[in-house]
GROMACS .gro file of C-alpha atoms in nm:
model
  107
    1UNK     CA    1   0.861   0.732  -0.168
    2UNK     CA    2   0.579   0.535   0.003
    3UNK     CA    3   0.640   0.163  -0.013
    4UNK     CA    4   0.444  -0.157   0.009
    5UNK     CA    5   0.685  -0.416   0.141
    6UNK     CA    6   0.542  -0.780   0.165
    7UNK     CA    7   0.729  -1.046   0.396
    8UNK     CA    8   0.749  -1.373   0.174
    9UNK     CA    9   0.505  -1.479  -0.075
   10UNK     CA   10   0.219  -1.488   0.086
   11UNK     CA   11   0.323  -1.280   0.431
   12UNK     CA   12   0.221  -0.927   0.606
   13UNK     CA   13   0.234  -0.617   0.476
   14UNK     CA   14   0.438  -0.306   0.584
   15UNK     CA   15   0.277   0.046   0.444
   16UNK     CA   16   0.571   0.327   0.525
   17UNK     CA   17   0.794   0.624   0.351
   18UNK     CA   18   1.138   0.643   0.311
   19UNK     CA   19   1.356   0.842   0.050
   20UNK     CA   20   1.554   0.482  -0.080
   21UNK     CA   21   1.341   0.199  -0.061
   22UNK     CA   22   1.575  -0.008  -0.120
   23UNK     CA   23   1.821   0.065   0.142
   24UNK     CA   24   1.494   0.020   0.403
   25UNK     CA   25   1.426  -0.304   0.205
   26UNK     CA   26   1.777  -0.403   0.339
   27UNK     CA   27   1.767  -0.246   0.658
   28UNK     CA   28   1.441  -0.404   0.714
   29UNK     CA   29   1.565  -0.744   0.589
   30UNK     CA   30   1.851  -0.750   0.873
   31UNK     CA   31   1.572  -0.799   1.127
   32UNK     CA   32   1.335  -1.035   0.964
   33UNK     CA   33   1.335  -1.418   0.924
   34UNK     CA   34   1.191  -1.413   0.574
   35UNK     CA   35   1.269  -1.295   0.256
   36UNK     CA   36   1.122  -0.940   0.229
   37UNK     CA   37   1.017  -0.829  -0.120
   38UNK     CA   38   0.862  -0.455  -0.282
   39UNK     CA   39   0.571  -0.544  -0.421
   40UNK     CA   40   0.497  -0.172  -0.525
   41UNK     CA   41   0.589   0.218  -0.512
   42UNK     CA   42   0.430   0.534  -0.497
   43UNK     CA   43   0.613   0.864  -0.568
   44UNK     CA   44   0.370   1.087  -0.256
   45UNK     CA   45   0.331   1.295  -0.016
   46UNK     CA   46   0.466   1.155   0.353
   47UNK     CA   47   0.153   1.293   0.439
   48UNK     CA   48  -0.055   1.065   0.185
   49UNK     CA   49   0.115   0.764   0.353
   50UNK     CA   50  -0.127   0.862   0.661
   51UNK     CA   51  -0.398   0.844   0.427
   52UNK     CA   52  -0.306   0.501   0.351
   53UNK     CA   53  -0.283   0.343   0.661
   54UNK     CA   54  -0.648   0.512   0.796
   55UNK     CA   55  -0.799   0.404   0.505
   56UNK     CA   56  -0.655   0.051   0.579
   57UNK     CA   57  -0.678   0.041   0.938
   58UNK     CA   58  -0.911  -0.198   0.934
   59UNK     CA   59  -0.675  -0.484   0.804
   60UNK     CA   60  -0.408  -0.334   1.076
   61UNK     CA   61  -0.172  -0.602   1.252
   62UNK     CA   62   0.004  -0.395   1.468
   63UNK     CA   63   0.186  -0.031   1.348
   64UNK     CA   64   0.266  -0.016   0.980
   65UNK     CA   65   0.232  -0.413   0.945
   66UNK     CA   66  -0.085  -0.520   0.769
   67UNK     CA   67  -0.260  -0.870   0.632
   68UNK     CA   68  -0.218  -0.914   0.326
   69UNK     CA   69  -0.565  -0.948   0.216
   70UNK     CA   70  -0.692  -0.792  -0.144
   71UNK     CA   71  -0.797  -0.512  -0.013
   72UNK     CA   72  -0.489  -0.341   0.047
   73UNK     CA   73  -0.320  -0.449  -0.237
   74UNK     CA   74  -0.558  -0.255  -0.404
   75UNK     CA   75  -0.606   0.016  -0.226
   76UNK     CA   76  -0.257   0.088  -0.210
   77UNK     CA   77  -0.273   0.074  -0.649
   78UNK     CA   78  -0.613   0.274  -0.649
   79UNK     CA   79  -0.416   0.538  -0.438
   80UNK     CA   80  -0.082   0.517  -0.678
   81UNK     CA   81  -0.323   0.570  -0.935
   82UNK     CA   82  -0.544   0.889  -0.828
   83UNK     CA   83  -0.191   1.051  -0.682
   84UNK     CA   84   0.049   0.981  -0.967
   85UNK     CA   85  -0.184   1.010  -1.284
   86UNK     CA   86  -0.458   1.170  -1.156
   87UNK     CA   87  -0.824   1.140  -1.072
   88UNK     CA   88  -0.968   1.157  -1.378
   89UNK     CA   89  -0.836   0.791  -1.485
   90UNK     CA   90  -1.085   0.549  -1.539
   91UNK     CA   91  -1.000   0.278  -1.339
   92UNK     CA   92  -1.129  -0.038  -1.476
   93UNK     CA   93  -1.137  -0.256  -1.242
   94UNK     CA   94  -1.404  -0.558  -1.124
   95UNK     CA   95  -1.732  -0.478  -1.008
   96UNK     CA   96  -1.615  -0.590  -0.628
   97UNK     CA   97  -1.311  -0.446  -0.704
   98UNK     CA   98  -1.440  -0.106  -0.772
   99UNK     CA   99  -1.711  -0.142  -0.473
  100UNK     CA  100  -1.408  -0.216  -0.258
  101UNK     CA  101  -1.264   0.086  -0.383
  102UNK     CA  102  -1.509   0.331  -0.363
  103UNK     CA  103  -1.542   0.178   0.003
  104UNK     CA  104  -1.179   0.271   0.046
  105UNK     CA  105  -1.088   0.557  -0.171
  106UNK     CA  106  -1.373   0.764  -0.269
  107UNK     CA  107  -1.655   0.804   0.071
   0.00000   0.00000   0.00000
């Protein structure tokens, strides 16, 4: 399972892999000063995590932590849709988002 965990209400986000995301959240929480929240999950293969990291590298802070910008959330959701529902799913996002998604996912 690929998870998107966010620190606080608007802090950095971590994209990682865990068999049990709730257990991973608890483990991360013990070493973090802010409350952590699972924001999204993708039942995808481990190698898909590397794809997300590569697509989002311009927003990377350190390791698996990324800036909490819209692109990070949109790309994660677009990948979830593409990998879980399928590439034929008709994405209905705003034109700005579609531009961003096509730049990140389908190029």
